[in-house]
Structure formats: C-alpha cells, structure tokens
Amino acid sequence: MQTAFNSLISIRFAIVATVAIFLSAIGGCTAAPDPPDRQPPAEQAPTAPAFASILEKYTEDVVALGAPSVHIQMNSRLGEWSKAVGVRSLENQEPAQLTDQVHIGDVTMSMVAVSVLKLVDEGKVRLDDPITQHLPELGDLINAPGAVSVRSLLNHRSGMPSYWEILLKSTPMREVLAKRMSYEERLAVAATVPWGTRADTPAGQPVGEFSYSNSNYAVLGLLVERLRGRGIGDVLAHDVAEPLGLQATLMTGAESAPQTMAHGYVLLGGERVDTTLPAHDIGNADSGVISTVADLNTFTAGLVQGKLVKAETVKEMHSSKYGDYGLGLTLFKDACSDNNYLGHVGDVPGYGTVALTSADGSRQVAMAVALPPGSPREEFDPRVNQMVDVALETLNTAC
C-alpha cells in the first residue's frame, strides 16, 4: 500500500510540472477566474419517525372528542416521542404536563405480580402452592371448590368471580367509588357468586380457563402483605419504585391527590363526577397505583431487562404457554419479531392506560388518557381498546 501511494505522489508531481511549463509558454494569456467557493448543502430537518404521525393523530382525535388530557411517551431505537395535551383538571384548567401523575388502573397488577414473584425468587412461595398454604383463612372466606394455586391467581385462571362486577350489579357506582374496602370485604363480595361463573355472563366460565377477575389480585395483595409484614404500598415502593428510581409511582392513600395529578371524570345520573382518587382505590392491589408515562416506560423496560426479578422469572411471566395473559402481564404479538409485547392495560372509571414494551426492551410506549366524560361501563371500555390498537400500531412501526 505504501509503494502504491508513493507512485501516485510521483505522478501527481509530474503532472503539476508539465502544467507549469505549459502555462509559462502561454504567459500572455489571461488566467481563468478561480471557481466559486462550493456552498455546503443546506441542512435538512430530521425526519420524524413514522410512529410520530400515528400518535399525533390519535392525540388530536381523542382531544376533539372531549378528553380532558392525554399523556404519551414512546421510546425506540428510531427515536423518542412524547406529548401532553389538555388540562390537569376541568376545574382549574392548568395545562397538562408530561410529568403529571395519572391513575394507571389495572397496570397495578403487573407491579403486584413483581412483588409476588420476588417472593418466589426468594423461595418463600412456589407458583403451584395452594394459596391456603399461606393464607389458611381463605378456605372459609372464598368458598373455593378446590385448591387455588398462586399461579392461577397471577394469570386469572382461578375461576374466582370478580368482586367489581358483582358490586356494580347491586350498588350504584357513586357508592362503590366512595367506599374504602379491605381485601376481606372484597373477597366476601366475590364469594356471593358461585365459582366458575362470571357475574356478567350467566353461562359461566369454566375453572382453569382465563377469566379476568379483580378478586385474584385482592388475594395476591393480601398474600404480599402477610408475608412481608407491610402494607402493599410500602412493598411496591421497595420492590418496584426504589430499584428503578421511580419518583412519581406510588399506591394511593387517604391523602388528597397531588397537585399535578391528571383528573378523570364520569357522568353519573347526568352529573359530572371526579374519579381521580376514589376511596375504593386506597391500598387497592388490583388498581390503586398512580404513576407517570415516563415511569411506566421505565418500569416495563426495567422488568424485561431483569432489574426487578430474575431473568428466568421474567421469561416465565410472558411464556407463550399462557396464551394472551401471562403472570401479571398482557401479551400481544410483536410484528417485528417472533416474540410478544408485554405489559398491561388499565381501564377504570374516567381513565384509560396502556403500558407495553418489546420483549428485548428496545421499544416502549405508555399512554394515559383522561377519557371523555361519559357513563361508565361494566365491560371493558371500547375507547381503551382503541388505545391498545394505537399502541400496537406505534410499536410495530418502530421495528
């Protein structure tokens, strides 16, 4: 390489000398003007990732329908995107900020599942232990037709009726939201309906098949508190928030809502009712946590990266053998890989939340919407289903 380089230099000098002699011979001629300076190409604005337009349109559409606020953050190797629009509350009209806390609803279950699985990692609990091994009083309280494993509670295959739907069939929602309930009180409500049936489907759901029930996580909350000797809020702070540095993630208590909380609303009897922090959710292991979209993305990413439980435990949580719902995680097909997206969806009065990550931790999206005020539904809100569709489209566009 060095010889070739030297030869090129010799040729260049020979050419220069020849040109010099030629110019000397025609010295009377006027030299051509110097070429104009080459202008650097104009800088082009960076192109926004394709998923940005999907999220922008969704945000515009849901605000146009009357959503008080929308908070979204997307992380990927193609770029990041975040936005907060609307107001924190319809009363004070303060502009929404990305750092606002939101009611994450059922996403709470994923965090409680982490605390249960930390007990498994420590050898204090096994997934196939009957729950009465650790909570013997449940034998009389829940009237189970047979053994109920910890695993079946985590993946909603215990067949236990859901106390939430039962309550709504017998009690006005305003009263349900205004009443603080213990785990035992919630489970006593569940025990009023035979096992293996759902309050909203008379034909029933066989035990052992997937049947989403808030009661499962009431039992798991009781399990965690019993074995840790602390309230569920303290346990989640130790197991989830502190290891990941989540400053805005906490279980709701009896105190007032933070000033920066995004408020949610429903219509009850034609009256708009604030559902921001109802008494029902105080210390509620199935839907009582508040957080931010940034914290939610940090949570799902930290989970798949093995920062909360062992790597083999994470794999068990979203194993394909569980179908669409693993151990505290909802699973969706990842169009970019042979794996699943994992995370959870929250649907509580006034709010919709979606927090999903790719299994390799390269893509996360968290969406929290204070839904347009309307009459609450007993079944899953279709507006939250739309959020899930948007989240999946976004993630699939960021391969």
PDB file of N, CA, C and O in Angstrom, residues 317-379:
ATOM      1  N   MET A 317     -42.935 -15.177  33.181  1.00  0.00           N
ATOM      2  CA  MET A 317     -44.050 -14.231  33.220  1.00  0.00           C
ATOM      3  C   MET A 317     -44.727 -14.091  31.864  1.00  0.00           C
ATOM      4  O   MET A 317     -45.952 -13.928  31.792  1.00  0.00           O
ATOM      5  N   HIS A 318     -43.931 -14.132  30.790  1.00  0.00           N
ATOM      6  CA  HIS A 318     -44.540 -13.944  29.467  1.00  0.00           C
ATOM      7  C   HIS A 318     -44.329 -15.154  28.561  1.00  0.00           C
ATOM      8  O   HIS A 318     -44.270 -15.050  27.333  1.00  0.00           O
ATOM      9  N   SER A 319     -44.295 -16.325  29.162  1.00  0.00           N
ATOM     10  CA  SER A 319     -44.153 -17.556  28.386  1.00  0.00           C
ATOM     11  C   SER A 319     -45.332 -17.735  27.440  1.00  0.00           C
ATOM     12  O   SER A 319     -46.491 -17.447  27.784  1.00  0.00           O
ATOM     13  N   SER A 320     -45.057 -18.260  26.253  1.00  0.00           N
ATOM     14  CA  SER A 320     -46.112 -18.473  25.261  1.00  0.00           C
ATOM     15  C   SER A 320     -47.138 -19.503  25.710  1.00  0.00           C
ATOM     16  O   SER A 320     -48.255 -19.541  25.183  1.00  0.00           O
ATOM     17  N   LYS A 321     -46.805 -20.318  26.697  1.00  0.00           N
ATOM     18  CA  LYS A 321     -47.752 -21.345  27.157  1.00  0.00           C
ATOM     19  C   LYS A 321     -48.987 -20.726  27.802  1.00  0.00           C
ATOM     20  O   LYS A 321     -50.011 -21.394  27.956  1.00  0.00           O
ATOM     21  N   TYR A 322     -48.907 -19.448  28.175  1.00  0.00           N
ATOM     22  CA  TYR A 322     -50.032 -18.808  28.841  1.00  0.00           C
ATOM     23  C   TYR A 322     -51.014 -18.143  27.870  1.00  0.00           C
ATOM     24  O   TYR A 322     -52.029 -17.597  28.293  1.00  0.00           O
ATOM     25  N   GLY A 323     -50.712 -18.167  26.586  1.00  0.00           N
ATOM     26  CA  GLY A 323     -51.627 -17.525  25.643  1.00  0.00           C
ATOM     27  C   GLY A 323     -51.504 -16.019  25.682  1.00  0.00           C
ATOM     28  O   GLY A 323     -50.411 -15.469  25.558  1.00  0.00           O
ATOM     29  N   ASP A 324     -52.634 -15.343  25.873  1.00  0.00           N
ATOM     30  CA  ASP A 324     -52.655 -13.880  25.799  1.00  0.00           C
ATOM     31  C   ASP A 324     -52.437 -13.195  27.140  1.00  0.00           C
ATOM     32  O   ASP A 324     -52.356 -11.961  27.195  1.00  0.00           O
ATOM     33  N   TYR A 325     -52.374 -13.961  28.219  1.00  0.00           N
ATOM     34  CA  TYR A 325     -52.146 -13.344  29.535  1.00  0.00           C
ATOM     35  C   TYR A 325     -51.235 -14.248  30.352  1.00  0.00           C
ATOM     36  O   TYR A 325     -51.570 -15.395  30.644  1.00  0.00           O
ATOM     37  N   GLY A 326     -50.066 -13.696  30.713  1.00  0.00           N
ATOM     38  CA  GLY A 326     -49.098 -14.457  31.491  1.00  0.00           C
ATOM     39  C   GLY A 326     -49.268 -14.235  32.975  1.00  0.00           C
ATOM     40  O   GLY A 326     -50.377 -14.197  33.497  1.00  0.00           O
ATOM     41  N   LEU A 327     -48.170 -14.076  33.660  1.00  0.00           N
ATOM     42  CA  LEU A 327     -48.210 -13.868  35.109  1.00  0.00           C
ATOM     43  C   LEU A 327     -48.189 -12.372  35.395  1.00  0.00           C
ATOM     44  O   LEU A 327     -47.143 -11.744  35.522  1.00  0.00           O
ATOM     45  N   GLY A 328     -49.376 -11.780  35.420  1.00  0.00           N
ATOM     46  CA  GLY A 328     -49.488 -10.345  35.643  1.00  0.00           C
ATOM     47  C   GLY A 328     -49.179  -9.504  34.433  1.00  0.00           C
ATOM     48  O   GLY A 328     -48.997  -8.292  34.551  1.00  0.00           O
ATOM     49  N   LEU A 329     -49.129 -10.111  33.263  1.00  0.00           N
ATOM     50  CA  LEU A 329     -48.798  -9.388  32.039  1.00  0.00           C
ATOM     51  C   LEU A 329     -49.746  -9.765  30.915  1.00  0.00           C
ATOM     52  O   LEU A 329     -50.009 -10.952  30.688  1.00  0.00           O
ATOM     53  N   THR A 330     -50.227  -8.755  30.204  1.00  0.00           N
ATOM     54  CA  THR A 330     -50.980  -8.982  28.983  1.00  0.00           C
ATOM     55  C   THR A 330     -49.989  -9.115  27.837  1.00  0.00           C
ATOM     56  O   THR A 330     -49.011  -8.368  27.755  1.00  0.00           O
ATOM     57  N   LEU A 331     -50.226 -10.076  26.944  1.00  0.00           N
ATOM     58  CA  LEU A 331     -49.298 -10.368  25.858  1.00  0.00           C
ATOM     59  C   LEU A 331     -49.957 -10.091  24.510  1.00  0.00           C
ATOM     60  O   LEU A 331     -51.100 -10.476  24.274  1.00  0.00           O
ATOM     61  N   PHE A 332     -49.199  -9.412  23.619  1.00  0.00           N
ATOM     62  CA  PHE A 332     -49.670  -9.111  22.274  1.00  0.00           C
ATOM     63  C   PHE A 332     -48.573  -9.482  21.286  1.00  0.00           C
ATOM     64  O   PHE A 332     -47.390  -9.309  21.563  1.00  0.00           O
ATOM     65  N   LYS A 333     -48.958  -9.960  20.119  1.00  0.00           N
ATOM     66  CA  LYS A 333     -47.982 -10.362  19.118  1.00  0.00           C
ATOM     67  C   LYS A 333     -47.154  -9.175  18.641  1.00  0.00           C
ATOM     68  O   LYS A 333     -47.693  -8.121  18.287  1.00  0.00           O
ATOM     69  N   ASP A 334     -45.847  -9.362  18.623  1.00  0.00           N
ATOM     70  CA  ASP A 334     -44.912  -8.357  18.134  1.00  0.00           C
ATOM     71  C   ASP A 334     -44.646  -8.635  16.663  1.00  0.00           C
ATOM     72  O   ASP A 334     -44.033  -9.642  16.313  1.00  0.00           O
ATOM     73  N   ALA A 335     -45.118  -7.745  15.786  1.00  0.00           N
ATOM     74  CA  ALA A 335     -44.952  -7.948  14.343  1.00  0.00           C
ATOM     75  C   ALA A 335     -43.499  -7.799  13.904  1.00  0.00           C
ATOM     76  O   ALA A 335     -43.160  -8.171  12.773  1.00  0.00           O
ATOM     77  N   CYS A 336     -42.653  -7.272  14.775  1.00  0.00           N
ATOM     78  CA  CYS A 336     -41.246  -7.055  14.426  1.00  0.00           C
ATOM     79  C   CYS A 336     -40.366  -8.248  14.780  1.00  0.00           C
ATOM     80  O   CYS A 336     -39.181  -8.257  14.451  1.00  0.00           O
ATOM     81  N   SER A 337     -40.904  -9.227  15.490  1.00  0.00           N
ATOM     82  CA  SER A 337     -40.078 -10.340  15.958  1.00  0.00           C
ATOM     83  C   SER A 337     -40.954 -11.574  16.134  1.00  0.00           C
ATOM     84  O   SER A 337     -42.154 -11.558  15.854  1.00  0.00           O
ATOM     85  N   ASP A 338     -40.343 -12.631  16.623  1.00  0.00           N
ATOM     86  CA  ASP A 338     -41.085 -13.860  16.924  1.00  0.00           C
ATOM     87  C   ASP A 338     -41.561 -13.873  18.369  1.00  0.00           C
ATOM     88  O   ASP A 338     -41.974 -14.917  18.877  1.00  0.00           O
ATOM     89  N   ASN A 339     -41.491 -12.734  19.031  1.00  0.00           N
ATOM     90  CA  ASN A 339     -41.836 -12.664  20.440  1.00  0.00           C
ATOM     91  C   ASN A 339     -43.122 -11.856  20.620  1.00  0.00           C
ATOM     92  O   ASN A 339     -43.805 -11.524  19.660  1.00  0.00           O
ATOM     93  N   ASN A 340     -43.423 -11.539  21.876  1.00  0.00           N
ATOM     94  CA  ASN A 340     -44.613 -10.764  22.210  1.00  0.00           C
ATOM     95  C   ASN A 340     -44.239  -9.407  22.803  1.00  0.00           C
ATOM     96  O   ASN A 340     -43.165  -9.261  23.393  1.00  0.00           O
ATOM     97  N   TYR A 341     -45.133  -8.458  22.651  1.00  0.00           N
ATOM     98  CA  TYR A 341     -45.097  -7.286  23.509  1.00  0.00           C
ATOM     99  C   TYR A 341     -45.702  -7.703  24.845  1.00  0.00           C
ATOM    100  O   TYR A 341     -46.579  -8.574  24.908  1.00  0.00           O
ATOM    101  N   LEU A 342     -45.235  -7.093  25.905  1.00  0.00           N
ATOM    102  CA  LEU A 342     -45.790  -7.412  27.205  1.00  0.00           C
ATOM    103  C   LEU A 342     -45.960  -6.144  28.015  1.00  0.00           C
ATOM    104  O   LEU A 342     -45.268  -5.150  27.821  1.00  0.00           O
ATOM    105  N   GLY A 343     -46.921  -6.191  28.916  1.00  0.00           N
ATOM    106  CA  GLY A 343     -47.240  -5.036  29.739  1.00  0.00           C
ATOM    107  C   GLY A 343     -48.636  -5.206  30.296  1.00  0.00           C
ATOM    108  O   GLY A 343     -49.045  -6.310  30.637  1.00  0.00           O
ATOM    109  N   HIS A 344     -49.402  -4.120  30.341  1.00  0.00           N
ATOM    110  CA  HIS A 344     -50.760  -4.227  30.865  1.00  0.00           C
ATOM    111  C   HIS A 344     -51.594  -3.068  30.359  1.00  0.00           C
ATOM    112  O   HIS A 344     -51.076  -2.059  29.873  1.00  0.00           O
ATOM    113  N   VAL A 345     -52.906  -3.260  30.487  1.00  0.00           N
ATOM    114  CA  VAL A 345     -53.885  -2.257  30.093  1.00  0.00           C
ATOM    115  C   VAL A 345     -54.704  -1.907  31.324  1.00  0.00           C
ATOM    116  O   VAL A 345     -55.083  -2.786  32.105  1.00  0.00           O
ATOM    117  N   GLY A 346     -54.967  -0.618  31.514  1.00  0.00           N
ATOM    118  CA  GLY A 346     -55.765  -0.160  32.646  1.00  0.00           C
ATOM    119  C   GLY A 346     -57.065   0.457  32.179  1.00  0.00           C
ATOM    120  O   GLY A 346     -57.078   1.302  31.286  1.00  0.00           O
ATOM    121  N   ASP A 347     -58.166   0.017  32.777  1.00  0.00           N
ATOM    122  CA  ASP A 347     -59.483   0.545  32.423  1.00  0.00           C
ATOM    123  C   ASP A 347     -60.262   0.741  33.714  1.00  0.00           C
ATOM    124  O   ASP A 347     -60.799  -0.208  34.279  1.00  0.00           O
ATOM    125  N   VAL A 348     -60.284   1.965  34.213  1.00  0.00           N
ATOM    126  CA  VAL A 348     -61.017   2.299  35.428  1.00  0.00           C
ATOM    127  C   VAL A 348     -61.854   3.541  35.150  1.00  0.00           C
ATOM    128  O   VAL A 348     -61.577   4.272  34.192  1.00  0.00           O
ATOM    129  N   PRO A 349     -62.883   3.794  35.950  1.00  0.00           N
ATOM    130  CA  PRO A 349     -63.770   4.925  35.663  1.00  0.00           C
ATOM    131  C   PRO A 349     -63.009   6.239  35.468  1.00  0.00           C
ATOM    132  O   PRO A 349     -62.300   6.703  36.350  1.00  0.00           O
ATOM    133  N   GLY A 350     -63.132   6.796  34.269  1.00  0.00           N
ATOM    134  CA  GLY A 350     -62.508   8.073  33.973  1.00  0.00           C
ATOM    135  C   GLY A 350     -61.154   7.997  33.307  1.00  0.00           C
ATOM    136  O   GLY A 350     -60.667   9.011  32.795  1.00  0.00           O
ATOM    137  N   TYR A 351     -60.525   6.818  33.276  1.00  0.00           N
ATOM    138  CA  TYR A 351     -59.149   6.709  32.777  1.00  0.00           C
ATOM    139  C   TYR A 351     -58.958   5.479  31.894  1.00  0.00           C
ATOM    140  O   TYR A 351     -59.562   4.431  32.123  1.00  0.00           O
ATOM    141  N   GLY A 352     -58.056   5.629  30.930  1.00  0.00           N
ATOM    142  CA  GLY A 352     -57.542   4.502  30.166  1.00  0.00           C
ATOM    143  C   GLY A 352     -56.027   4.578  30.158  1.00  0.00           C
ATOM    144  O   GLY A 352     -55.451   5.665  30.009  1.00  0.00           O
ATOM    145  N   THR A 353     -55.360   3.440  30.342  1.00  0.00           N
ATOM    146  CA  THR A 353     -53.896   3.410  30.383  1.00  0.00           C
ATOM    147  C   THR A 353     -53.386   2.197  29.632  1.00  0.00           C
ATOM    148  O   THR A 353     -53.969   1.108  29.740  1.00  0.00           O
ATOM    149  N   VAL A 354     -52.310   2.370  28.875  1.00  0.00           N
ATOM    150  CA  VAL A 354     -51.634   1.270  28.198  1.00  0.00           C
ATOM    151  C   VAL A 354     -50.140   1.437  28.437  1.00  0.00           C
ATOM    152  O   VAL A 354     -49.596   2.522  28.252  1.00  0.00           O
ATOM    153  N   ALA A 355     -49.480   0.362  28.874  1.00  0.00           N
ATOM    154  CA  ALA A 355     -48.021   0.375  29.060  1.00  0.00           C
ATOM    155  C   ALA A 355     -47.473  -0.917  28.486  1.00  0.00           C
ATOM    156  O   ALA A 355     -47.728  -1.997  29.032  1.00  0.00           O
ATOM    157  N   LEU A 356     -46.735  -0.829  27.377  1.00  0.00           N
ATOM    158  CA  LEU A 356     -46.234  -2.017  26.692  1.00  0.00           C
ATOM    159  C   LEU A 356     -44.761  -1.845  26.335  1.00  0.00           C
ATOM    160  O   LEU A 356     -44.290  -0.737  26.074  1.00  0.00           O
ATOM    161  N   THR A 357     -44.054  -2.971  26.284  1.00  0.00           N
ATOM    162  CA  THR A 357     -42.660  -2.989  25.851  1.00  0.00           C
ATOM    163  C   THR A 357     -42.418  -4.194  24.972  1.00  0.00           C
ATOM    164  O   THR A 357     -43.117  -5.212  25.092  1.00  0.00           O
ATOM    165  N   SER A 358     -41.448  -4.088  24.087  1.00  0.00           N
ATOM    166  CA  SER A 358     -40.999  -5.274  23.366  1.00  0.00           C
ATOM    167  C   SER A 358     -40.212  -6.148  24.346  1.00  0.00           C
ATOM    168  O   SER A 358     -39.672  -5.669  25.343  1.00  0.00           O
ATOM    169  N   ALA A 359     -40.165  -7.437  24.066  1.00  0.00           N
ATOM    170  CA  ALA A 359     -39.512  -8.365  24.989  1.00  0.00           C
ATOM    171  C   ALA A 359     -38.023  -8.100  25.124  1.00  0.00           C
ATOM    172  O   ALA A 359     -37.425  -8.423  26.161  1.00  0.00           O
ATOM    173  N   ASP A 360     -37.403  -7.488  24.097  1.00  0.00           N
ATOM    174  CA  ASP A 360     -35.973  -7.185  24.178  1.00  0.00           C
ATOM    175  C   ASP A 360     -35.703  -5.816  24.794  1.00  0.00           C
ATOM    176  O   ASP A 360     -34.545  -5.400  24.919  1.00  0.00           O
ATOM    177  N   GLY A 361     -36.755  -5.096  25.168  1.00  0.00           N
ATOM    178  CA  GLY A 361     -36.589  -3.809  25.826  1.00  0.00           C
ATOM    179  C   GLY A 361     -36.208  -2.671  24.907  1.00  0.00           C
ATOM    180  O   GLY A 361     -35.883  -1.580  25.382  1.00  0.00           O
ATOM    181  N   SER A 362     -36.285  -2.865  23.590  1.00  0.00           N
ATOM    182  CA  SER A 362     -35.850  -1.812  22.662  1.00  0.00           C
ATOM    183  C   SER A 362     -36.937  -0.796  22.347  1.00  0.00           C
ATOM    184  O   SER A 362     -36.656   0.282  21.825  1.00  0.00           O
ATOM    185  N   ARG A 363     -38.193  -1.135  22.633  1.00  0.00           N
ATOM    186  CA  ARG A 363     -39.313  -0.249  22.316  1.00  0.00           C
ATOM    187  C   ARG A 363     -40.319  -0.271  23.458  1.00  0.00           C
ATOM    188  O   ARG A 363     -40.703  -1.340  23.924  1.00  0.00           O
ATOM    189  N   GLN A 364     -40.734   0.910  23.886  1.00  0.00           N
ATOM    190  CA  GLN A 364     -41.793   1.033  24.894  1.00  0.00           C
ATOM    191  C   GLN A 364     -42.744   2.165  24.502  1.00  0.00           C
ATOM    192  O   GLN A 364     -42.320   3.161  23.930  1.00  0.00           O
ATOM    193  N   VAL A 365     -43.998   1.974  24.849  1.00  0.00           N
ATOM    194  CA  VAL A 365     -44.952   3.071  24.730  1.00  0.00           C
ATOM    195  C   VAL A 365     -45.850   3.046  25.958  1.00  0.00           C
ATOM    196  O   VAL A 365     -46.265   1.983  26.422  1.00  0.00           O
ATOM    197  N   ALA A 366     -46.093   4.225  26.506  1.00  0.00           N
ATOM    198  CA  ALA A 366     -47.021   4.382  27.628  1.00  0.00           C
ATOM    199  C   ALA A 366     -48.004   5.481  27.253  1.00  0.00           C
ATOM    200  O   ALA A 366     -47.599   6.569  26.828  1.00  0.00           O
ATOM    201  N   MET A 367     -49.285   5.169  27.400  1.00  0.00           N
ATOM    202  CA  MET A 367     -50.351   6.113  27.049  1.00  0.00           C
ATOM    203  C   MET A 367     -51.314   6.205  28.225  1.00  0.00           C
ATOM    204  O   MET A 367     -51.741   5.177  28.766  1.00  0.00           O
ATOM    205  N   ALA A 368     -51.648   7.407  28.634  1.00  0.00           N
ATOM    206  CA  ALA A 368     -52.619   7.619  29.715  1.00  0.00           C
ATOM    207  C   ALA A 368     -53.582   8.705  29.280  1.00  0.00           C
ATOM    208  O   ALA A 368     -53.164   9.827  28.964  1.00  0.00           O
ATOM    209  N   VAL A 369     -54.855   8.377  29.256  1.00  0.00           N
ATOM    210  CA  VAL A 369     -55.876   9.315  28.789  1.00  0.00           C
ATOM    211  C   VAL A 369     -56.939   9.485  29.865  1.00  0.00           C
ATOM    212  O   VAL A 369     -57.467   8.500  30.386  1.00  0.00           O
ATOM    213  N   ALA A 370     -57.217  10.736  30.221  1.00  0.00           N
ATOM    214  CA  ALA A 370     -58.418  11.027  30.992  1.00  0.00           C
ATOM    215  C   ALA A 370     -59.548  11.031  29.968  1.00  0.00           C
ATOM    216  O   ALA A 370     -59.652  11.938  29.147  1.00  0.00           O
ATOM    217  N   LEU A 371     -60.332   9.980  29.975  1.00  0.00           N
ATOM    218  CA  LEU A 371     -61.288   9.729  28.902  1.00  0.00           C
ATOM    219  C   LEU A 371     -62.376  10.805  28.844  1.00  0.00           C
ATOM    220  O   LEU A 371     -62.728  11.396  29.871  1.00  0.00           O
ATOM    221  N   PRO A 372     -62.916  11.050  27.652  1.00  0.00           N
ATOM    222  CA  PRO A 372     -64.041  11.985  27.563  1.00  0.00           C
ATOM    223  C   PRO A 372     -65.135  11.573  28.541  1.00  0.00           C
ATOM    224  O   PRO A 372     -65.553  10.405  28.555  1.00  0.00           O
ATOM    225  N   PRO A 373     -65.588  12.470  29.407  1.00  0.00           N
ATOM    226  CA  PRO A 373     -66.569  12.092  30.427  1.00  0.00           C
ATOM    227  C   PRO A 373     -67.811  11.463  29.804  1.00  0.00           C
ATOM    228  O   PRO A 373     -68.393  11.991  28.864  1.00  0.00           O
ATOM    229  N   GLY A 374     -68.182  10.309  30.320  1.00  0.00           N
ATOM    230  CA  GLY A 374     -69.356   9.606  29.835  1.00  0.00           C
ATOM    231  C   GLY A 374     -69.849   8.656  30.895  1.00  0.00           C
ATOM    232  O   GLY A 374     -69.276   8.559  31.995  1.00  0.00           O
ATOM    233  N   SER A 375     -70.902   7.936  30.588  1.00  0.00           N
ATOM    234  CA  SER A 375     -71.431   6.963  31.536  1.00  0.00           C
ATOM    235  C   SER A 375     -70.492   5.773  31.601  1.00  0.00           C
ATOM    236  O   SER A 375     -70.120   5.218  30.564  1.00  0.00           O
ATOM    237  N   PRO A 376     -70.057   5.368  32.797  1.00  0.00           N
ATOM    238  CA  PRO A 376     -69.117   4.252  32.917  1.00  0.00           C
ATOM    239  C   PRO A 376     -69.751   2.945  32.468  1.00  0.00           C
ATOM    240  O   PRO A 376     -70.964   2.764  32.524  1.00  0.00           O
ATOM    241  N   ARG A 377     -68.921   2.029  32.024  1.00  0.00           N
ATOM    242  CA  ARG A 377     -69.377   0.747  31.525  1.00  0.00           C
ATOM    243  C   ARG A 377     -68.912  -0.366  32.454  1.00  0.00           C
ATOM    244  O   ARG A 377     -67.846  -0.285  33.055  1.00  0.00           O
ATOM    245  N   GLU A 378     -69.698  -1.418  32.539  1.00  0.00           N
ATOM    246  CA  GLU A 378     -69.285  -2.561  33.342  1.00  0.00           C
ATOM    247  C   GLU A 378     -68.239  -3.375  32.601  1.00  0.00           C
ATOM    248  O   GLU A 378     -67.313  -3.911  33.195  1.00  0.00           O
ATOM    249  N   GLU A 379     -68.370  -3.480  31.274  1.00  0.00           N
ATOM    250  CA  GLU A 379     -67.420  -4.259  30.499  1.00  0.00           C
ATOM    251  C   GLU A 379     -66.257  -3.360  30.069  1.00  0.00           C
ATOM    252  O   GLU A 379     -66.266  -2.160  30.318  1.00  0.00           O
TER     253      GLU A 379
END
